Coordinates of C-alpha atoms in Angstrom, one line a residue:
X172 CA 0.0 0.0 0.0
X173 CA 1.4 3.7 -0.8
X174 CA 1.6 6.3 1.3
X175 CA -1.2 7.8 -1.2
X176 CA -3.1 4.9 -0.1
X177 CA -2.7 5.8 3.3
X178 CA -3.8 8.6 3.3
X179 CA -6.9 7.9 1.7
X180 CA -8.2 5.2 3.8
X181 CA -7.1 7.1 6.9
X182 CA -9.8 10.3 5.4
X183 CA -7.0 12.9 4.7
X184 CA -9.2 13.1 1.1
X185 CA -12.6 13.5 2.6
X186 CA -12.6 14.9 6.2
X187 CA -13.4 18.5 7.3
X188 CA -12.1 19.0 10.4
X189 CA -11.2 22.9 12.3
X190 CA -8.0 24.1 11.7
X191 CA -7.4 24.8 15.1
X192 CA -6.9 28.4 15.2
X193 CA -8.6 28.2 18.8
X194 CA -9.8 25.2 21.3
X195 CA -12.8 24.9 21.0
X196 CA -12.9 26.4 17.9
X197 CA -15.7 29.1 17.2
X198 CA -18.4 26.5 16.1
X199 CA -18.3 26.3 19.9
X200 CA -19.1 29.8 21.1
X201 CA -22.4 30.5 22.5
X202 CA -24.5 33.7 22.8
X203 CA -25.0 32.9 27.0
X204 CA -21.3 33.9 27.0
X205 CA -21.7 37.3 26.5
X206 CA -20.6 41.1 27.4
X207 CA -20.6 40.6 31.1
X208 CA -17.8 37.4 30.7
X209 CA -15.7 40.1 28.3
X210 CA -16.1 42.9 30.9
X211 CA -15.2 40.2 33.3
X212 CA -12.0 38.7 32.1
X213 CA -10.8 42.5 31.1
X214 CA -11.4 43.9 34.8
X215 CA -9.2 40.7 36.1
X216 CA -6.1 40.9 34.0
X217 CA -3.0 41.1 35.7
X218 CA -1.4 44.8 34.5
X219 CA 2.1 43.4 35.0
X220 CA 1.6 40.7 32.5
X221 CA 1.3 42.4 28.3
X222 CA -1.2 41.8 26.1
X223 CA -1.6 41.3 22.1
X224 CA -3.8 43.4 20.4
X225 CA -5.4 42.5 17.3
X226 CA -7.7 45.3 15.4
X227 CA -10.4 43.8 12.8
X228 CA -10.6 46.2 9.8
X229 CA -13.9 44.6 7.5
X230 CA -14.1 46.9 4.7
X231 CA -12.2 46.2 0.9
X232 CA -12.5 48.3 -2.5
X233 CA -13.0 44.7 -3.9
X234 CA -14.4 41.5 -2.5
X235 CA -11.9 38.5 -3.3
X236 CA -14.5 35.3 -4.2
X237 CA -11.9 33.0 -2.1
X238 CA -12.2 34.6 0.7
X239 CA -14.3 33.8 3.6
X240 CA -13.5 36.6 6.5
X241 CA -16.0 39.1 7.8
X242 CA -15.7 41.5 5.1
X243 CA -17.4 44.4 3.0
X244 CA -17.1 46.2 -0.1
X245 CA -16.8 49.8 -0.6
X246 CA -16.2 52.4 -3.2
X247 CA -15.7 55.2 -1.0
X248 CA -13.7 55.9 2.7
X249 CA -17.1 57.1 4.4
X250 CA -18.3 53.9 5.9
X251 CA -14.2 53.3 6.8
X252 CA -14.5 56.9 8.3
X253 CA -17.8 56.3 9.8
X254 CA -16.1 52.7 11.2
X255 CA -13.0 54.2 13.1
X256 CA -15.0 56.4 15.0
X257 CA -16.6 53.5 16.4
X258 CA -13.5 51.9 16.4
X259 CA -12.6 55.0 18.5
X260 CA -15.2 55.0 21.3
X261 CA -14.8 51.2 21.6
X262 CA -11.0 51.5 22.5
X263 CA -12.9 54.1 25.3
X264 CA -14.9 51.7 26.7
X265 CA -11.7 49.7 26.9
X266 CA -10.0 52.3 28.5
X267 CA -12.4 52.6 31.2
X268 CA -12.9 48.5 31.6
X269 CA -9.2 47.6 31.8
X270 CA -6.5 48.1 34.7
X271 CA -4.3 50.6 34.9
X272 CA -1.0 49.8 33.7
X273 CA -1.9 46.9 31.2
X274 CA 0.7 47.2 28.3
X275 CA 0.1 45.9 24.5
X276 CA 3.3 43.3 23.8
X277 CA 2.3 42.8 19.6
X278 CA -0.7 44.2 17.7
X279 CA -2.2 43.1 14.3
X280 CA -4.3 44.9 12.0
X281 CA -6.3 42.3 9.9
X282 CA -9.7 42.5 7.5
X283 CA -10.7 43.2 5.0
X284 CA -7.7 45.4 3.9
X285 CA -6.0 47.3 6.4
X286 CA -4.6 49.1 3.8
X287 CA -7.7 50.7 2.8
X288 CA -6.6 53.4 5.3
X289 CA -5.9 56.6 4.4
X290 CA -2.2 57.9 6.1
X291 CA -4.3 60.2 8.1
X292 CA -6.9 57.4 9.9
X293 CA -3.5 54.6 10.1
X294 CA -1.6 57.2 12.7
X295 CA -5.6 58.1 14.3
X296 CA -5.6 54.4 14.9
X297 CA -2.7 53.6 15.6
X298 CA -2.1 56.4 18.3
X299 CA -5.9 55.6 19.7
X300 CA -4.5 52.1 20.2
X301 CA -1.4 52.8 21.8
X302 CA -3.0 55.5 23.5
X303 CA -5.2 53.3 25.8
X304 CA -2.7 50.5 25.8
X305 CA 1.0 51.5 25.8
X306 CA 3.6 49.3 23.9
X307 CA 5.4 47.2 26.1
X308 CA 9.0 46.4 25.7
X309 CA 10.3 44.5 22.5
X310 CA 6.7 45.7 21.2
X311 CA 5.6 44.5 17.4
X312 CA 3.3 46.2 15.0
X313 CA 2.3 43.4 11.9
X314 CA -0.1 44.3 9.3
X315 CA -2.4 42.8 6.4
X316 CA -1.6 44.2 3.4
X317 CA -2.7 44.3 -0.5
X318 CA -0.1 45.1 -2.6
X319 CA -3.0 46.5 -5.5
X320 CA -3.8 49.0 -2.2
X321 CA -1.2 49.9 -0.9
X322 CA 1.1 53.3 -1.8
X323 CA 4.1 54.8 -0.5
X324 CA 2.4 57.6 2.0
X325 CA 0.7 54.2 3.8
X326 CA 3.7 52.3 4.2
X327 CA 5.4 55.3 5.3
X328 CA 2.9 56.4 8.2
X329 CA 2.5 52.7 8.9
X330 CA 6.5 52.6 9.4
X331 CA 5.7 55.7 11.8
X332 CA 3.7 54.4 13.8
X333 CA 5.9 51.4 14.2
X334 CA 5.5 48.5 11.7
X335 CA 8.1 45.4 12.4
X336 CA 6.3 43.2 9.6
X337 CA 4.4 43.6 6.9
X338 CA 1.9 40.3 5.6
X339 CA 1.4 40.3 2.1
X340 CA -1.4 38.9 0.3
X341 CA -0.3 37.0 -2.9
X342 CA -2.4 33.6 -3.3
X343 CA -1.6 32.9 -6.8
X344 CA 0.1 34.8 -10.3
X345 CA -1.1 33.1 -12.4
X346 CA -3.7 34.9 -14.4
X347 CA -6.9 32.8 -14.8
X348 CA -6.2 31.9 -11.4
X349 CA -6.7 35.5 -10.6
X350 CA -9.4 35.7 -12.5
X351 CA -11.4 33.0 -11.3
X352 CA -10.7 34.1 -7.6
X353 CA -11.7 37.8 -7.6
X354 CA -8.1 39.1 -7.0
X355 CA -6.3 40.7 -10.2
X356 CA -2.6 41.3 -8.6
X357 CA 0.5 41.3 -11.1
X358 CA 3.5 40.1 -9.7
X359 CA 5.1 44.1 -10.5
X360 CA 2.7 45.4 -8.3
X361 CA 4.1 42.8 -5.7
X362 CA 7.3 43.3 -6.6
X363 CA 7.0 47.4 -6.0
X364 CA 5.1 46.4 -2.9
X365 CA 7.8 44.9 -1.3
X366 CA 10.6 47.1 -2.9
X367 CA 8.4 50.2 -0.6
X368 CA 8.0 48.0 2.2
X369 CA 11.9 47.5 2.6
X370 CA 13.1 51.3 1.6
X371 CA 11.0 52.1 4.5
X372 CA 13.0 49.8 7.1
X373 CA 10.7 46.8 7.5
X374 CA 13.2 43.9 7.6
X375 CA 10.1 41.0 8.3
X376 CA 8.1 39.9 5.5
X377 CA 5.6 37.5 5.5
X378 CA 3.8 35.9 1.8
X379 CA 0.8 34.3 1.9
X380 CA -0.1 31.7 -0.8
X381 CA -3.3 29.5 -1.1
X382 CA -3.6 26.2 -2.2
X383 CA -6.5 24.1 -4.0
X384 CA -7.4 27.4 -5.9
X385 CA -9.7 27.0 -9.4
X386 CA -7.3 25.8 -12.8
X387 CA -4.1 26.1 -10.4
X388 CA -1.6 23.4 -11.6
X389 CA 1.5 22.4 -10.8
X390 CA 3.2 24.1 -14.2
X391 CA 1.5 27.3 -12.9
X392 CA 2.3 26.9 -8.6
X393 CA 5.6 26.2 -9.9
X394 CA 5.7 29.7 -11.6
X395 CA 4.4 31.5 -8.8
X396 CA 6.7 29.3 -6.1
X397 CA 9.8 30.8 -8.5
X398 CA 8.3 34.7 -8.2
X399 CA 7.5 34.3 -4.4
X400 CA 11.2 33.1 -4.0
X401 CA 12.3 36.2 -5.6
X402 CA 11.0 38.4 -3.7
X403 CA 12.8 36.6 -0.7
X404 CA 10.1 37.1 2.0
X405 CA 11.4 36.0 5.5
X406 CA 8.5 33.4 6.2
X407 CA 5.6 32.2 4.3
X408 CA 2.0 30.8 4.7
X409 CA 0.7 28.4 2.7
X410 CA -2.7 28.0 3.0
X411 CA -5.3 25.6 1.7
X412 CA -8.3 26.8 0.1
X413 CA -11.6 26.4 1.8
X414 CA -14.8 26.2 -0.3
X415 CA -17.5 26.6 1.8
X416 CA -20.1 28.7 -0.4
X417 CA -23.0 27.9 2.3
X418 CA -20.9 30.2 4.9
X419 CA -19.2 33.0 2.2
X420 CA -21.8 33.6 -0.6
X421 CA -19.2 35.0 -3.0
X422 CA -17.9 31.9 -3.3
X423 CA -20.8 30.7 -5.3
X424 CA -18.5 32.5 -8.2
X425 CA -16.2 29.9 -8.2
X426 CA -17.2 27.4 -10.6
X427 CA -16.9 23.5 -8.3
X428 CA -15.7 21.8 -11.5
X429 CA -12.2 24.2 -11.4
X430 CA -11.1 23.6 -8.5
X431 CA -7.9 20.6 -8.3
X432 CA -9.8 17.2 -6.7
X433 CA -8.7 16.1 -3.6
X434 CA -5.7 14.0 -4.2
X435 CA -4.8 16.7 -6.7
X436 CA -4.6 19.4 -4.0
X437 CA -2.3 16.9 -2.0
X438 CA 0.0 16.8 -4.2
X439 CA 0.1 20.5 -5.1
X440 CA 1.1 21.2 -1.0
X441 CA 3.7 18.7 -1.1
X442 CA 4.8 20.0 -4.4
X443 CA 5.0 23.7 -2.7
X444 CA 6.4 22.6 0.9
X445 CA 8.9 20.4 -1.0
X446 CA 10.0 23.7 -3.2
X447 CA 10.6 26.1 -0.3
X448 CA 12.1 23.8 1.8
X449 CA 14.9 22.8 -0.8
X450 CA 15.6 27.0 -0.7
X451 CA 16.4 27.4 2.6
X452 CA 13.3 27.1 4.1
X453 CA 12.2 25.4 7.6
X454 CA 8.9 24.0 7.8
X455 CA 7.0 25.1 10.7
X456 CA 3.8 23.7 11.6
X457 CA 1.5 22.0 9.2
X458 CA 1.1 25.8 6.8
X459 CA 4.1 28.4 7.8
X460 CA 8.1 27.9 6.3
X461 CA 10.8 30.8 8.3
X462 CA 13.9 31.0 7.3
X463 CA 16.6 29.8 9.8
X464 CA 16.8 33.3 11.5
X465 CA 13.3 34.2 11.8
X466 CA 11.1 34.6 15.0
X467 CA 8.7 32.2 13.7
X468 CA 11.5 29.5 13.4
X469 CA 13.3 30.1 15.9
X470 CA 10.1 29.9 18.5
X471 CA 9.2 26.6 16.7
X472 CA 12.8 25.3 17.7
X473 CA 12.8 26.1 21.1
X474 CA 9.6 24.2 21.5
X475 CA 7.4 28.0 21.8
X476 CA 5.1 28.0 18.8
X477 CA 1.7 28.7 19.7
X478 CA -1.5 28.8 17.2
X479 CA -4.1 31.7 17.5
X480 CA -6.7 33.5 15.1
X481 CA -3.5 34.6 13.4
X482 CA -2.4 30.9 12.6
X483 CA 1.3 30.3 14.1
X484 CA 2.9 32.8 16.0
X485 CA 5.5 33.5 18.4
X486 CA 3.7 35.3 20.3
X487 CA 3.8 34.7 24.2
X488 CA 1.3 36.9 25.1
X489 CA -1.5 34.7 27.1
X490 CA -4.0 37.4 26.6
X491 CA -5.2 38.4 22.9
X492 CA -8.1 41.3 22.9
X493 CA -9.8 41.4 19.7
X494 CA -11.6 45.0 18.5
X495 CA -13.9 45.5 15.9
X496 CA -16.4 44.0 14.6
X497 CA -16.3 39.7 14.8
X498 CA -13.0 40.1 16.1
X499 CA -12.3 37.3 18.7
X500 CA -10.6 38.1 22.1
X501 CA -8.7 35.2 24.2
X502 CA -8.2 35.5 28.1
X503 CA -7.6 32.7 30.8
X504 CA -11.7 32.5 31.5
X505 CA -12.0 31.7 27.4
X506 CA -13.2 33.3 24.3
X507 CA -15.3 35.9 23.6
X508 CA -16.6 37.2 19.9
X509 CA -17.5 41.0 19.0
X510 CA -21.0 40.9 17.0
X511 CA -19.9 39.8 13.8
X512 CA -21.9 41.9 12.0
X513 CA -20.4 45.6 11.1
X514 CA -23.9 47.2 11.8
X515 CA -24.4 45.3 15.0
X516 CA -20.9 46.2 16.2
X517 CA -21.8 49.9 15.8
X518 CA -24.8 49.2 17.1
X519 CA -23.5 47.6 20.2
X520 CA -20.7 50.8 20.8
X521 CA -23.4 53.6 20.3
X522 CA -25.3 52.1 23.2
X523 CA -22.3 52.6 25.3
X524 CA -21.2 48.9 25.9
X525 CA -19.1 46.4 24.8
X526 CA -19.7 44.2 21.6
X527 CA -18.9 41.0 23.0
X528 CA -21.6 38.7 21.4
X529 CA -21.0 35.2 21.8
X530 CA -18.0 33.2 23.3
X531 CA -16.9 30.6 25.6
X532 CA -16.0 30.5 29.2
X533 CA -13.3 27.0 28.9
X534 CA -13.5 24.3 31.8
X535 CA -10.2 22.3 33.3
X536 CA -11.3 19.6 30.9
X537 CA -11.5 22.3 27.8
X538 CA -7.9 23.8 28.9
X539 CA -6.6 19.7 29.0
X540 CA -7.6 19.0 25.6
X541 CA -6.4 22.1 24.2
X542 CA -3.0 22.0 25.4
X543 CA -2.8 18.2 23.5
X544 CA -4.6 20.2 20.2
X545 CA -2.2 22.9 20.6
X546 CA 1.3 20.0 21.0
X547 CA 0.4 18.4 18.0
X548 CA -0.5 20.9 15.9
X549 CA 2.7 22.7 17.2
X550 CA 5.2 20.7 17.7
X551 CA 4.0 16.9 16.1
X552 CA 3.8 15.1 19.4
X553 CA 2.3 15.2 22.7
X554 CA 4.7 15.1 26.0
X555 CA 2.6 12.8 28.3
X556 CA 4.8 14.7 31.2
X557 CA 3.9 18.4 30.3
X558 CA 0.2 16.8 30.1
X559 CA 0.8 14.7 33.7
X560 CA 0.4 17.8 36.0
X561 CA -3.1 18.4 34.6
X562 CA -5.8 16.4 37.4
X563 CA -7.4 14.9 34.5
X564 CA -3.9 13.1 32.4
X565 CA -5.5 10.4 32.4
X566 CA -8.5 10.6 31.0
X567 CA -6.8 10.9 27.7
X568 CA -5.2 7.5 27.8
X569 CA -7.8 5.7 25.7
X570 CA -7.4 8.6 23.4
X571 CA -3.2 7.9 23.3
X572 CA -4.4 4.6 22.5
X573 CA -6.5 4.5 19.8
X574 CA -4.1 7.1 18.3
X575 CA -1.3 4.8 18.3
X576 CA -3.5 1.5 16.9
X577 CA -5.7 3.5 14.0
X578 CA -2.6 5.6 12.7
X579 CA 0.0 2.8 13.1
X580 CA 3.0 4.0 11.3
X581 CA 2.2 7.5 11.6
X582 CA 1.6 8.4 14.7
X583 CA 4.3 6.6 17.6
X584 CA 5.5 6.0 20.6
X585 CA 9.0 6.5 22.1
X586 CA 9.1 7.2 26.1
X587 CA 6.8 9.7 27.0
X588 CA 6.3 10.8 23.5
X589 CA 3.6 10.2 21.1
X590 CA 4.5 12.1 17.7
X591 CA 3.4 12.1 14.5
X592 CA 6.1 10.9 12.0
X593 CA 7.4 13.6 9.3
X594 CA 5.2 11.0 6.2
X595 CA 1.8 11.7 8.5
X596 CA 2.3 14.9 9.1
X597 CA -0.5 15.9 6.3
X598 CA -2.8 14.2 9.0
X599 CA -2.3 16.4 11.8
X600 CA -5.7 17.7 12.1
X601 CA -7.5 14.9 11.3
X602 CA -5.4 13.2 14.6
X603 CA -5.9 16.3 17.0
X604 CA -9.6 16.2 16.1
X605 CA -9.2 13.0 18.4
X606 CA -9.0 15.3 21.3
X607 CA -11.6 17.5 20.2
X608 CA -15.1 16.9 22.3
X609 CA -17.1 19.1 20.1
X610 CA -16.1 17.4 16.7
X611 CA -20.0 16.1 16.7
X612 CA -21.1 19.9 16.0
X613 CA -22.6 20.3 13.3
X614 CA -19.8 23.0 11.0
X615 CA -18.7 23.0 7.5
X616 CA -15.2 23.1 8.4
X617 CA -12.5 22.7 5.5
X618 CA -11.1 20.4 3.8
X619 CA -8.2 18.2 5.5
X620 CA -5.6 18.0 2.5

């Protein structure tokens, strides 16, 4: 039997299981945990501990038909206008909720487009953020941004206001691809992107590609692979794409019979992962490559990668609070969602309260099972003795063991070990759904290869 083989009898080719961004993931949250839990959890941090910051910007002059993030269309800057003033009172309310002295250790801008900002509203934000909560030491600023929307006076005032890395959006070059996606984006544009990005002293760049895209071939990943590697970003995300035209309604644009077939979409990750590691690149994870000097690598290394909204990250902040609308905040107590909804967010702030809609307040049995989710889809194994401290270890044993019998081969056992093997690694989520008690909700999650 091939490894092909494998894969398909062990559901790689047909599962759809969370990417575990979160634990539980969002399918999870519940309206009953709601504005009193965020008010809550933000009145008990612990000032002398920072906090990430991540800053939901929903609004883009086009709407991409791939994507699937809470997101709008615009032709004009009033509704983004009318947004940060929101935006504006909400960090208020936040100033008047959270201790004294609670500094901000990274913050993210992500959308929508960031870069749909004006120079004028990035520094309003940007000081309105820091404003309520001061960087801490070592602080980093990273940002979303589309190269077709993007111009030198917005790299510039983002640099001000003190960018480390920039994320770019690339997905695919080749043309139909573009096409059939939404996303027109030459690889010049890109090119000049990057060239700004640099001349204004950010050293970090991140690309982010998509996989399982309609007519992408290998001939034409291959092309775009060679152009990414050009531009020499410092790490890279390679993400599959998820077709899921029930939740996104764009998506409806994509025509089912273009997109690569399962097996075909297999081979096109391996093909990718397999190009940017023979450059220089270190896998990280099951989606991200670094290059040997970058934070990302370096943190998965030393055995501190951690997985949030964001994907991978290095960051080692315990606390992330999410603003804007749909933006997700993570505390000790759990997870707590803004109203999704742009007009229910605004809604929500005019009345003079939080937006936090829907969440979920985690149990010592949640926080068990996420630290295994979080190991494996980290670092490719589970350390029974990091796990034995936890009351309830052993409650997982069964788990261990029907791990070890139904991925023979691919997932083992050496001490106090259990790691997947480097050939099942494509299988990572389908074996940390094993660990997942809410993998009977009813979710179109995506696709497992």
């Amino acid at each position: 039997m091939t490894n092909l083989d494998d894969m398909r009898r062990l559901g790689l080719f047909d599962a759809r299981v969370p990417r575990y961004t979160s634990y539980p993931p969002a399918t999870a949250f519940s309206p009953q945990t709601d504005q009193a839990f965020q008010t809550a959890s933000l009145q008990a941090l612990d000032p002398a501990v920072p906090v990430s910051v991540y800053v939901h910007i929903p609004f883009c002059e086009r709407l991409c038909w791939f994507c699937a993030c809470r997101t709008q269309g615009t032709t004009t800057l009033k509704p983004v206008a009318n947004y940060l003033q929101v935006v504006l009172k909400e960090l208020a309310l936040l100033r008047d909720t959270l201790p004294q002295g609670v500094r901000m250790g990274q913050m993210h801008w992500g959308g929508g487009t960031p870069t749909i900002l004006p120079p004028e509203m990035i520094r309003t934000l940007a000081k309105a953020v820091k404003d309520v909560i001061p960087p801490a030491e070592n602080f980093s600023f990273s940002v979303e941004i589309d190269p077709t929307l993007v111009d030198e006076a917005k790299i510039a005032a983002l640099a001000e206001m003190g960018m480390t890395r920039a994320s770019i959006g690339i997905q695919d070059f080749a043309t139909d691809v573009q096409e059939a996606i939404g996303r027109k984006q030459s690889f010049a544009q890109t090119r000049a992107c990057v060239e700004t990005l640099r001349a204004a002293g950010i050293t970090s760049l991140n690309a982010d590609l998509v996989y399982g895209l309609p007519y992408q071939t290998p001939g034409k990943l291959a092309d775009t692979i060679a152009k990414v590697s050009a531009l020499d970003p410092d790490r890279i995300a390679l993400f599959g794409y998820a077709h899921v035209p029930t939740f996104s309604k764009r998506q409806k644009l994509i025509p089912d019979d273009a997109l690569p077939k399962e097996e075909e979409r297999y081979h096109l990750a391996r093909q990718a992962a397999n190009a940017f590691t023979g450059s220089g690149y270190t896998a990280i994870g099951i989606d991200h490559f670094g290059k040997p000097e970058d934070s990302l690598t370096r943190a998965a290394k030393s055995g501190h990668l951690r997985r949030n909204f964001q994907g991978y990250t290095d960051d080692t902040c315990p606390t992330l609070i999410g603003i804007g609308a749909s933006s997700i905040s993570q505390f000790a107590e759990g997870y707590i969602q803004n109203a999704a909804a742009t007009a229910a967010y605004i809604e929500r702030i005019e009345a003079g309260q939080l937006a936090g809609h829907r969440g979920y307040a985690m149990t010592e049995t949640d926080r068990l099972h996420a630290q295994a989710i979080n190991m494996l889809m980290c670092d490719f194994e589970i350390d029974l003795t990091a796990l034995a401290s936890h009351p309830q270890a052993a409650t997982l044993t069964s788990i261990h063991e029907a791990l070890l019998k139904d991925f023979a081969g691919y997932v083992t056992r050496s001490g106090d070990k259990i790691s997947i093997t480097p050939q099942g690694r494509a299988l990572t989520r389908i074996i940390a759904q094993r660990y997942d008690g809410f993998s009977s909700i009813a979710a179109q999650y995506s696709q497992a290869s």
